[in-house]
Coordinates of C-alpha atoms in Angstrom, one line a residue:
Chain G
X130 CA 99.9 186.4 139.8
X131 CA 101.6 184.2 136.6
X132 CA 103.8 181.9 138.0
X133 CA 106.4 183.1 135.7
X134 CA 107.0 186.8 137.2
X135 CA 110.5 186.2 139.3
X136 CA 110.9 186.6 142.2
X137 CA 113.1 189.7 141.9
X138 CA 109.8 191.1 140.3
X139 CA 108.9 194.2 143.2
X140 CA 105.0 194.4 143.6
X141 CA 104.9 197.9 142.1
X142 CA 104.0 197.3 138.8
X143 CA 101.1 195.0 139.8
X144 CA 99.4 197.4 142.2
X145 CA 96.7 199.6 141.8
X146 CA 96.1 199.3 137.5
X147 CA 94.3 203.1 137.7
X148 CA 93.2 205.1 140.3
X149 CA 90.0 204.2 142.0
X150 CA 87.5 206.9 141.3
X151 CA 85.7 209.1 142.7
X152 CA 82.7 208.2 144.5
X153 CA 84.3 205.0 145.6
X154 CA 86.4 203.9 148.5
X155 CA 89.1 207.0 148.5
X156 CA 92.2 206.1 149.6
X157 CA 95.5 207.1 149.8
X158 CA 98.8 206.1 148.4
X159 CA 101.8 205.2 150.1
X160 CA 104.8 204.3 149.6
X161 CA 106.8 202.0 151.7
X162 CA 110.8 202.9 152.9
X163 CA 112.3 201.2 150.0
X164 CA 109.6 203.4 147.6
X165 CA 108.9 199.7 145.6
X166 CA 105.9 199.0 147.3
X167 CA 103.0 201.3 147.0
X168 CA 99.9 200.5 149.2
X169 CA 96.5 202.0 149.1
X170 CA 95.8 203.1 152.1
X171 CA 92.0 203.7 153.3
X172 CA 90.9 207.4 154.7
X173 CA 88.0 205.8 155.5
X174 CA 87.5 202.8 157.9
X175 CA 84.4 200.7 159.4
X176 CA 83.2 201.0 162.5
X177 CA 84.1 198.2 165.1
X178 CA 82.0 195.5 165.9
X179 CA 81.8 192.8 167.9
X180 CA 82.9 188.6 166.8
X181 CA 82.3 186.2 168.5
X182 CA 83.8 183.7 166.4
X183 CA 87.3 183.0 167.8
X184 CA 87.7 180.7 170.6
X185 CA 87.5 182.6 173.8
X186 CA 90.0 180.6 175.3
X187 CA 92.9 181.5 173.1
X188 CA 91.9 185.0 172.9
X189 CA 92.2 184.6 176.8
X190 CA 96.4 184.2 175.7
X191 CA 95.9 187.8 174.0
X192 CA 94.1 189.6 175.9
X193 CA 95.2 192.1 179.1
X194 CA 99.3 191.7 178.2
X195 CA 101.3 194.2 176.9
X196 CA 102.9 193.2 173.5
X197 CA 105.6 194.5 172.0
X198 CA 105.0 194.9 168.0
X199 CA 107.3 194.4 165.6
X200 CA 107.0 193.8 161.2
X201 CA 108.3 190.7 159.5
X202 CA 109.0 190.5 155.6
X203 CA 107.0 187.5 153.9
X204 CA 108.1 184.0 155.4
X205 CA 109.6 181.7 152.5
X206 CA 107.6 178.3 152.4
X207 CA 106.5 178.6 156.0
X208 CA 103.4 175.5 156.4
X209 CA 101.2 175.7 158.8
X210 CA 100.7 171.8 158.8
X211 CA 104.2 171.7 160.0
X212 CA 104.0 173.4 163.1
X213 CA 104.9 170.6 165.3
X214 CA 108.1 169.9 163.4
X215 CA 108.4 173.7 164.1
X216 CA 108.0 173.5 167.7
X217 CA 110.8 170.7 168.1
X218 CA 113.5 172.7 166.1
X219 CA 112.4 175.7 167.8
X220 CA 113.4 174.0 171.3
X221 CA 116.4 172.0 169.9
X222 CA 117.8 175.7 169.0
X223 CA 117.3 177.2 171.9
X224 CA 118.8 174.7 173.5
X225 CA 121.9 174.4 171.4
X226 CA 122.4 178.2 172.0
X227 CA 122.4 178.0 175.5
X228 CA 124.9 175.7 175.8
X229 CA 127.0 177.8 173.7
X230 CA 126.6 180.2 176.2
X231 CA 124.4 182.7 175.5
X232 CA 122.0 183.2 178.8
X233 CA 118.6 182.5 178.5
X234 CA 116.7 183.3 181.5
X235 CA 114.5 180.3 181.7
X236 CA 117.1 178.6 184.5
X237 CA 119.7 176.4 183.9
X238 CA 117.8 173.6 185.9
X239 CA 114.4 173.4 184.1
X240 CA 113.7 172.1 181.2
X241 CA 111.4 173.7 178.3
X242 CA 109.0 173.5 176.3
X243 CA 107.8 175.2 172.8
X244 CA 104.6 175.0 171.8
X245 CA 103.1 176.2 168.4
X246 CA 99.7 176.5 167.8
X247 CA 97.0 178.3 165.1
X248 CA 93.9 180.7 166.4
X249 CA 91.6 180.5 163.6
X250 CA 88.8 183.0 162.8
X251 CA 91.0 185.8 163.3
X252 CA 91.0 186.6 159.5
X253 CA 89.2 188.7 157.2
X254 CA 89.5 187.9 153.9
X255 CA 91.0 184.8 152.2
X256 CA 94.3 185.8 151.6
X257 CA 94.8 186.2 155.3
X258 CA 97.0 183.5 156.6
X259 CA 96.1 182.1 159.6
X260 CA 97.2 183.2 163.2
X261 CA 100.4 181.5 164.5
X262 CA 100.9 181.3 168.2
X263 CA 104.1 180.6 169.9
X264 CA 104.4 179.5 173.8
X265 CA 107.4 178.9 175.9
X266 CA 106.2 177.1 178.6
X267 CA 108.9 176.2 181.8
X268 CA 109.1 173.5 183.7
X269 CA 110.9 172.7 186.6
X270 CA 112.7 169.6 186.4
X271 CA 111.1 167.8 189.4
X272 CA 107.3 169.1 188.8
X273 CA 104.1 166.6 190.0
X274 CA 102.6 165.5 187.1
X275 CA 99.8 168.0 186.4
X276 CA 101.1 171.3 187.9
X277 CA 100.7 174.6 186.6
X278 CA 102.8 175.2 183.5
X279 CA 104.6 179.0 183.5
X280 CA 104.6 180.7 180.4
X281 CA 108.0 182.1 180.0
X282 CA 107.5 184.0 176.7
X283 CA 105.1 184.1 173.9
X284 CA 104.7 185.9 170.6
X285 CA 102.0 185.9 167.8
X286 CA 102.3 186.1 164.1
X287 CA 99.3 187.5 162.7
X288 CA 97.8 188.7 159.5
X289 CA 94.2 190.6 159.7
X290 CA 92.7 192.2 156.0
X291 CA 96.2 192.7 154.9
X292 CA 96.7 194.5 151.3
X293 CA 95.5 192.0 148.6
X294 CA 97.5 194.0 145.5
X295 CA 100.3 193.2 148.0
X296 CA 99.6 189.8 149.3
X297 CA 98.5 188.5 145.4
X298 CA 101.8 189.6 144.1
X299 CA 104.1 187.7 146.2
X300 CA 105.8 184.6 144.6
X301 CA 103.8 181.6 145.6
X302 CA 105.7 180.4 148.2
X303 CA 105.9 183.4 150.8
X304 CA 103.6 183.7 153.3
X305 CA 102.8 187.4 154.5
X306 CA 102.5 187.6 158.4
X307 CA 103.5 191.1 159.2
X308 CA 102.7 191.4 162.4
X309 CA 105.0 190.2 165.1
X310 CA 103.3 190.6 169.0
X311 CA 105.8 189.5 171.8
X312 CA 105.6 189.3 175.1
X313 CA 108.6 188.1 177.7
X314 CA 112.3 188.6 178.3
X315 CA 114.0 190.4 175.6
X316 CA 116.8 187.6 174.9
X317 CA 114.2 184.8 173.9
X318 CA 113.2 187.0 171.2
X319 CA 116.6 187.8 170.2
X320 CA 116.4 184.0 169.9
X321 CA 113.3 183.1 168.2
X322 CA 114.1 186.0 165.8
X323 CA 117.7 184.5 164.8
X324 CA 115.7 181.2 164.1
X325 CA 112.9 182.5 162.2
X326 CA 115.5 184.3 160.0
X327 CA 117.3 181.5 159.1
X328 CA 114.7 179.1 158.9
X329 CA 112.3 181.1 156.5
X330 CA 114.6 183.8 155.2
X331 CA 112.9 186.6 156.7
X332 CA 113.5 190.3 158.6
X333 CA 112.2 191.5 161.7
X334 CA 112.5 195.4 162.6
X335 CA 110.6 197.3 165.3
X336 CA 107.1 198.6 164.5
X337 CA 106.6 202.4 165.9
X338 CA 103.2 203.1 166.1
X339 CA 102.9 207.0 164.8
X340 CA 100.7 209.9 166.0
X341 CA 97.7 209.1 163.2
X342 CA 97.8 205.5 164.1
X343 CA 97.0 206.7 167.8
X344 CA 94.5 208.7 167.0
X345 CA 92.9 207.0 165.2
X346 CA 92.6 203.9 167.7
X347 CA 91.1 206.7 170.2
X348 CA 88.5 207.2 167.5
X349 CA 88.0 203.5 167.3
X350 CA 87.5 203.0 170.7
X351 CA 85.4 206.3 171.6
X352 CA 82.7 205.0 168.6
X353 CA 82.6 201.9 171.1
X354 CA 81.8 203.9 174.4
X355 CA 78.4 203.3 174.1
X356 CA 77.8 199.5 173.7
X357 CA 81.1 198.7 175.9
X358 CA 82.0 201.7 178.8
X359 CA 85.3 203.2 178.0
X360 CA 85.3 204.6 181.0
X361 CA 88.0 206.8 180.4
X362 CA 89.9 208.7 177.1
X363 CA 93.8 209.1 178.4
X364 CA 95.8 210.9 176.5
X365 CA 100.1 211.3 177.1
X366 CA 101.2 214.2 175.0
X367 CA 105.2 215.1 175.2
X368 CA 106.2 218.8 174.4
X369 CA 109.5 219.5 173.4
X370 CA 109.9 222.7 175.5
X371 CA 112.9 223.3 178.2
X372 CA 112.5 221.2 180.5
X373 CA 110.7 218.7 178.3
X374 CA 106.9 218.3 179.4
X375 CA 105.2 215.5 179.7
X376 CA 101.3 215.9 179.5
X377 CA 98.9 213.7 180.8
X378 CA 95.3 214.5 179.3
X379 CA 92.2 212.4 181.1
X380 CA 88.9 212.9 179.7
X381 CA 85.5 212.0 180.9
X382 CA 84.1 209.1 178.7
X383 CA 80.5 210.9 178.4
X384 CA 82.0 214.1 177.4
X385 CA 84.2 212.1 174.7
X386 CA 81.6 210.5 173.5
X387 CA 79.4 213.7 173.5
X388 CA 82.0 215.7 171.2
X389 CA 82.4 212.3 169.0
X390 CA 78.6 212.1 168.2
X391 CA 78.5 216.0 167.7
X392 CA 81.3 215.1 165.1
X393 CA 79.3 212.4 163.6
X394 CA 76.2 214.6 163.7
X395 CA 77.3 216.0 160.2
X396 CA 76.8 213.6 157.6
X397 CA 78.7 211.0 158.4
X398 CA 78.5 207.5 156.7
X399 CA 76.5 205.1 158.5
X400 CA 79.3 202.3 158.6
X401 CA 82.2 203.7 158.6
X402 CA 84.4 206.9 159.8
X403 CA 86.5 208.6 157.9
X404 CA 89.9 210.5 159.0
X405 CA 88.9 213.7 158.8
X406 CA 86.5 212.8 161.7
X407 CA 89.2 211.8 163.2
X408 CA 91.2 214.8 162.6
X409 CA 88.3 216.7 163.8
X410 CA 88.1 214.8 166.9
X411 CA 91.2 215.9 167.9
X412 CA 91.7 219.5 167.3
X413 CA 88.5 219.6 169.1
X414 CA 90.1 218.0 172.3
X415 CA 93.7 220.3 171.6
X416 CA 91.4 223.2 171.5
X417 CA 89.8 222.7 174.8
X418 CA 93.4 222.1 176.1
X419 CA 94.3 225.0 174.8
X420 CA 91.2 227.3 176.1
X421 CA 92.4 226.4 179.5
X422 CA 96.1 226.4 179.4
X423 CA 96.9 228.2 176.4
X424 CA 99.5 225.3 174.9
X425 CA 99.2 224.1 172.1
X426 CA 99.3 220.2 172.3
X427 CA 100.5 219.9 168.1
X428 CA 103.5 221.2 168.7
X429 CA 104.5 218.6 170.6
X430 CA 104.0 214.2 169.7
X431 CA 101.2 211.8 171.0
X432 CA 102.8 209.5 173.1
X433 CA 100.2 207.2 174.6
X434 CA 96.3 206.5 174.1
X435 CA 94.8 204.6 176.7
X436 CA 91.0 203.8 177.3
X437 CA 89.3 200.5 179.5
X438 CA 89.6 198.9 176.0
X439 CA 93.1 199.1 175.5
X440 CA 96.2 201.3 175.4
X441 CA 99.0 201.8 172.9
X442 CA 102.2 203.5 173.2
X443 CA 104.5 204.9 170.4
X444 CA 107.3 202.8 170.7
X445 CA 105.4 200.3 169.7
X446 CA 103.6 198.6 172.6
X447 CA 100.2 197.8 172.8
X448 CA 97.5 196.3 175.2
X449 CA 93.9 194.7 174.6
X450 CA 91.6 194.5 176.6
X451 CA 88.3 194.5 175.2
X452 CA 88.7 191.1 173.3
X453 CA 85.7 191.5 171.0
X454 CA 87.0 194.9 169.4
X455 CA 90.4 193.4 168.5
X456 CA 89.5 192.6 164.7
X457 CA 89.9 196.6 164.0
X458 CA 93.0 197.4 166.2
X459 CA 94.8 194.3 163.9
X460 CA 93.6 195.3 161.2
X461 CA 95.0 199.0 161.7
X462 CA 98.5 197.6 163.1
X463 CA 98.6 195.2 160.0
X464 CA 98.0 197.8 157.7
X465 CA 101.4 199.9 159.7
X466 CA 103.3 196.7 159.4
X467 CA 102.8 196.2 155.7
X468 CA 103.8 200.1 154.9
X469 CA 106.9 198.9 157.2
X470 CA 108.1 196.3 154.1
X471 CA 111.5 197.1 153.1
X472 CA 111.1 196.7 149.7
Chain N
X36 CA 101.3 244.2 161.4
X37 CA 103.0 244.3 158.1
X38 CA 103.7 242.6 155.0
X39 CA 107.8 242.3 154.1
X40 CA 108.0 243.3 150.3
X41 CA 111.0 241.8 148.6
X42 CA 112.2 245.4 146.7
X43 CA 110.5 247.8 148.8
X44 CA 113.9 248.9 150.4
X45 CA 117.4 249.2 149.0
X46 CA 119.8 246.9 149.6
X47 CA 122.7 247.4 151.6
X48 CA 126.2 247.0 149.6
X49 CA 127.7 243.8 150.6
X50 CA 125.3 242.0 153.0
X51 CA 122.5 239.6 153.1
X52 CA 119.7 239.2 155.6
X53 CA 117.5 236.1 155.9
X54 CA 114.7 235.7 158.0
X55 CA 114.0 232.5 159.6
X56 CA 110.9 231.4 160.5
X57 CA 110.6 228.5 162.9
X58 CA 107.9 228.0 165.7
X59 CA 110.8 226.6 168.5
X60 CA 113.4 229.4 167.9
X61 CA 116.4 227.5 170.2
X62 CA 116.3 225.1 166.8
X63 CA 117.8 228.3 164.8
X64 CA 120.4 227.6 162.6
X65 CA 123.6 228.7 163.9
X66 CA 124.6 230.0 160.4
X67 CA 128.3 230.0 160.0
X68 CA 129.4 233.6 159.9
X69 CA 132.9 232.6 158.6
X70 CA 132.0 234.2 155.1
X71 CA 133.4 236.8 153.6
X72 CA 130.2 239.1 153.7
X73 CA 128.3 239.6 156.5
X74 CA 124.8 237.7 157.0
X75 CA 122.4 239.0 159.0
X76 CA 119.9 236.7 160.6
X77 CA 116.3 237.6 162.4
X78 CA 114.5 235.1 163.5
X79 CA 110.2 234.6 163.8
X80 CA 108.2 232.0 165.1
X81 CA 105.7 233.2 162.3
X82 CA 104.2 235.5 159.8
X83 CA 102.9 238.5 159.5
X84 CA 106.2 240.3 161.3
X85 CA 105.2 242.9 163.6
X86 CA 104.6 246.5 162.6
X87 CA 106.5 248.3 165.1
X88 CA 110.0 247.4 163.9
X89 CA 109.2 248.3 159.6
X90 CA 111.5 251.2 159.7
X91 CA 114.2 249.5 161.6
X92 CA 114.6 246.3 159.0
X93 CA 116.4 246.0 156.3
X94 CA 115.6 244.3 153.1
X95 CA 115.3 240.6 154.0
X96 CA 116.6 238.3 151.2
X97 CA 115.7 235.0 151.6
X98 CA 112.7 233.8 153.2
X99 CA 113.6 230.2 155.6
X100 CA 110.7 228.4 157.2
X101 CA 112.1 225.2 159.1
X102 CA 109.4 222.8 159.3
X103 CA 109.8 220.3 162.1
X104 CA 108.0 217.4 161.2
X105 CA 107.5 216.1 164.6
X106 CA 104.8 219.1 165.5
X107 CA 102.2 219.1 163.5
X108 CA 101.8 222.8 164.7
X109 CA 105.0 223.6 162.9
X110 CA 103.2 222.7 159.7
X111 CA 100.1 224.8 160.5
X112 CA 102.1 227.8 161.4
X113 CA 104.1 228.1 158.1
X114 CA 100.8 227.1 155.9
X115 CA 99.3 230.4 157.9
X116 CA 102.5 231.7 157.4
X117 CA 102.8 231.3 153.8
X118 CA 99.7 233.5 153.4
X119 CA 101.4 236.1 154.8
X120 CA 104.2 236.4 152.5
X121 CA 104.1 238.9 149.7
X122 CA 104.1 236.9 146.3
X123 CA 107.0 238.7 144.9
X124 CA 109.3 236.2 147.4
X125 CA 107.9 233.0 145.7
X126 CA 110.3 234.1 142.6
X127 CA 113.3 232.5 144.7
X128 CA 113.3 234.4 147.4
X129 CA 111.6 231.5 149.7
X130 CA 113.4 228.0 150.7
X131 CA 111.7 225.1 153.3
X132 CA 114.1 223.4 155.4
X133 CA 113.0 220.2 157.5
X134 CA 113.9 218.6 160.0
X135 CA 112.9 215.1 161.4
X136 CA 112.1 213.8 158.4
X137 CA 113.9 210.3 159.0
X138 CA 112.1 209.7 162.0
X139 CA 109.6 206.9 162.4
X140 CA 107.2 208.3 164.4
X141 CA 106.3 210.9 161.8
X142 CA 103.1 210.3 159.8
X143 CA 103.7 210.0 156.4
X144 CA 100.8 212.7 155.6
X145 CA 102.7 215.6 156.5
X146 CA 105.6 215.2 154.7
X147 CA 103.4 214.7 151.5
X148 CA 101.4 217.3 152.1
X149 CA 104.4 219.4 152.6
X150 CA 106.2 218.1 149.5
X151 CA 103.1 219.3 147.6
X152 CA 103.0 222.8 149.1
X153 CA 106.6 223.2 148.1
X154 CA 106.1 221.7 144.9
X155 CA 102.9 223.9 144.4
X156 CA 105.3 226.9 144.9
X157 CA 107.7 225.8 143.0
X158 CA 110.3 226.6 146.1
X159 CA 113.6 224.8 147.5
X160 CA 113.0 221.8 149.9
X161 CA 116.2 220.8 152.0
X162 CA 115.8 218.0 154.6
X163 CA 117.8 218.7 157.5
X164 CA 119.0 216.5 160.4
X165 CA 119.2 218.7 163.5
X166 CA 120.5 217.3 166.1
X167 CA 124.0 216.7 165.3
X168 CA 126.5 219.9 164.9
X169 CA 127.5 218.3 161.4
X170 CA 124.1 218.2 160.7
X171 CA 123.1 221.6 161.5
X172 CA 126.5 223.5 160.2
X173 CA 125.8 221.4 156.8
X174 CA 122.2 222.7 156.6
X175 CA 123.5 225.9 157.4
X176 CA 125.8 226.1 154.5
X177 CA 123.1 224.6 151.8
X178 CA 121.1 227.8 153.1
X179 CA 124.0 229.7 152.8
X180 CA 125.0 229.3 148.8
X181 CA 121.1 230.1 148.4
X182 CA 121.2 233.0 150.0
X183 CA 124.0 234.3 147.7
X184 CA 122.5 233.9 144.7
X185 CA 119.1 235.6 146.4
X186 CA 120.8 238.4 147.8
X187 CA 122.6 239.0 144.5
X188 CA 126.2 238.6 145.6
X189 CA 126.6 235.7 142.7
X190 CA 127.2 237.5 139.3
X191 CA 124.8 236.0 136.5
X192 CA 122.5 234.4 138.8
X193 CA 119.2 235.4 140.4
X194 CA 116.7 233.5 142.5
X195 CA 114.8 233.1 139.8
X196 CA 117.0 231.1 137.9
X197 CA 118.4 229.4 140.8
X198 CA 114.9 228.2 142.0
X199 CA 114.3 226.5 138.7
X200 CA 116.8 223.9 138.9
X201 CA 116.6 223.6 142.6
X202 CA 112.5 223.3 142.9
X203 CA 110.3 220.6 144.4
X204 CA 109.3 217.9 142.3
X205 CA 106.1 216.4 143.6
X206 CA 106.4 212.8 143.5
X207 CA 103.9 211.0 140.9
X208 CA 101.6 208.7 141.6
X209 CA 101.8 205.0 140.1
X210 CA 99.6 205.2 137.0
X211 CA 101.7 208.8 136.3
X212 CA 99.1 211.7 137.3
X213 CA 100.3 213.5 140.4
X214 CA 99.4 212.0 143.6
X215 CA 96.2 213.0 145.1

């Protein structure tokens, strides 16, 4: 964008100059909670496969732990040359707030260590920043040169085929990283949030994940049954009767994948599936549910999607375990985070 | 199973009836009775109303269907609903209220898509927070001062007019033609 346009200038104006037409990509547009922002947002998505591009070993840090997700706004002048610098303030504050007092619970007798580090190849298009991954490593003050260091917390800033209208109309010096994964005691974040915000000027608020966003992640990991076993579809469902019910709906990974490809059956596009599939999908599986035990599952909220390949709750955790699907689960929780933007 | 017709009956002197349609009926409004006219309040989890009690009801007056946004059954039901209802209620008669709009777990979809069907009908939208007793008593009386003017007990105004200031706008899309 001109390096003229202020930074006070909101993105609306510069998104979407005319409706993409038919016959094209159909999306959707939505607004985000300030209504400032409007985002296109795909009905229509690709179907999952495998990379083998990023280094195994630091997926190994991602993979099988539950993260808690939140959204951060744009970072102001955030390098990613400077990350050592980072690390050293990052540790010097931490330390200076314990000493005023406020507990951390990496032990008053070990020392710390913060460790900042950047997974490439987890992008998807060039205006993707690059992965940022944060360790806080303990160790114990009288440790053998060599030993085992614990991880105490750890958190991930990420960025996967974010909007480009969005990400090209930011002032030149913000970096968009919406995506916020943490994993460890709840006051270290209070922590390393409180320094990000005053380093870099930026917000952090707690990233829900909603009842389409679940389903569609079933989808997404159903179409990958038959290259990688699921081996099992779990659904939580919570109704709000009296008592309140919680419903815990396991289905067969053959019969899943049966009903999928009956869905797909019906001219679907070869590379990608579209959300009425999904929808599709399932009202066929609440209809079954309700043949059997006459209640209907919509009137009450997804809670929880779990298969072998992951699981995701709506609160806003979310677990990984197949590693080589993970492009298109960050790509769908980057796309939530951005619609999250204040502004 | 029948139809209600809005001027099928004669209306009684002095009294309104509403009918509120909601699929979890222990969400009903607990409409504040402390108004000089009686209001009478039947409550449905959906449309069509059943046959047996036509001769039994009285002329119903305003039309609520409470959308809660966290079921997406509740949306299904008044969409089937809506069907249901004779056209001669869409003239004012007819007001949405939801509820759970604010939440965060919500997919934005339905409360376009319910913005639109309002919009489409040219019909009332009030968003309602219902778990509160503030919340609820203040819905209550929004639905109240509507169903005044649509029962007629407001001289100079009807539904009609009433439902053209107070209609949905369906929000436009960027480049100004209405959102798809």
């Amino acid at each position: 964008m001109e390096a003229q346009k202020s930074a006070t200038m909101t993105p609306r104006t510069n998104v979407a100059s005319g409706r993409r037409s038919l016959g094209f990509e159909k999306t959707n547009l939505r607004y985000t909670p300030g209504q400032l922002t409007a985002l296109r947002i795909p009905t229509s998505r690709r179907k999952p496969n495998t990379r083998n591009d990023i280094d195994p070993e630091q997926l190994a840090y991602i993979a099988n732990i539950e993260w808690k997700l939140s959204y951060v706004t744009p970072l102001y002048k955030f390098r990613h040359t400077q990350l050592v610098l980072y690390s050293k303030q990052l540790s010097a504050f931490i330390v200076a707030e314990k000493q005023k007092g406020i507990a951390v619970e990496v032990g008053p007798e070990m020392g710390f260590k913060v460790v900042f580090s950047v997974v490439l190849g987890m992008t998807e298009t060039d205006e993707d920043a690059e992965t940022v991954f944060i360790k806080i490593c303990s160790k114990p003050a009288f440790a053998v040169e060599g030993s085992a260091v614990k991880v105490v917390w750890s958190g991930w800033f990420t960025c996967v085929n974010g909007n480009l209208d969005y990400m090209r109309s930011l002032p030149s010096d913000f970096v968009s990283l919406p995506l916020f994964c943490t994993n460890g005691p709840e006051s270290i974040t209070a922590l390393v949030k409180s320094w990000f915000t005053r380093m870099f000027d930026c917000y952090f608020g707690p990233l829900s994940l909603n009842s389409s966003i679940l389903q569609w992640l079933g989808a997404l990991w159903t179409e990958c049954h038959p290259a990688s076993n699921i081996r099992y579809l779990k659904l939580a469902w919570n109704l709000p009767t009296l008592p309140p019910l919680d419903i815990s709906y396991t289905v067969h990974p053959q019969d899943a994948w049966n009903l999928w490809s009956s869905i797909r059956q019906n001219d679907s596009m070869e590379d990608g599936i579209s959300i009425e599939e999904v929808r599709r999908f399932m009202k066929g599986l609440e209809s079954h549910f309700f043949r059997h035990f006459r209640m209907h599952l919509s009137a009450g909220m997804l809670t929880r999607i779990c298969t072998s390949l992951g699981s995701a709750h709506c609160d806003g955790t979310i677990k990984i375990t197949g590693t080589q699907y993970i492009t298109p689960v960050l790509m769908l929780l980057t796309e939530c985070a951005q619609l999250k933007m204040p502004i | 199973m029948s139809s209600i017709k809005p001027f099928s009956k004669l209306p009684q002197l002095n009294t309104a009836n509403v009918l509120v349609s909601s699929i979890f009926l222990r969400h009903h409004l607990s409409l504040n009775l402390s108004t000089f006219i009686p209001v009478f309040r039947r409550l449905a989890r959906g449309l069509p109303l059943p046959a047996e009690n036509e001769e039994n009801r009285p002329r119903i007056d305003l039309v609520v269907f409470i959308v809660h946004l966290s079921s997406e059954l509740s949306l299904v039901s008044t969409e089937n609903s809506l069907k249901q209802l004779d056209t001669g209620y869409f003239l004012g008669k007819v007001c949405f209220l939801v509820t759970g709009a604010r939440c965060g777990l919500v997919p934005d979809e339905r409360l376009v898509s319910l913005r639109k069907l309002a919009g489409s009908l040219h019909c009332p939208l009030l968003f309602a927070e219902d778990q509160t007793r503030e919340g609820v008593s203040t819905a209550a009386q929004r639905v109240l001062k509507i169903l005044r003017v649509s029962a007629g007990l407001v001289p100079m105004v009807t539904g009609l007019y009433l439902s053209s200031l107070t209609r949905c706008t369906v929000p436009l899309d960027s480049d100004g033609s209405v959102q798809d």
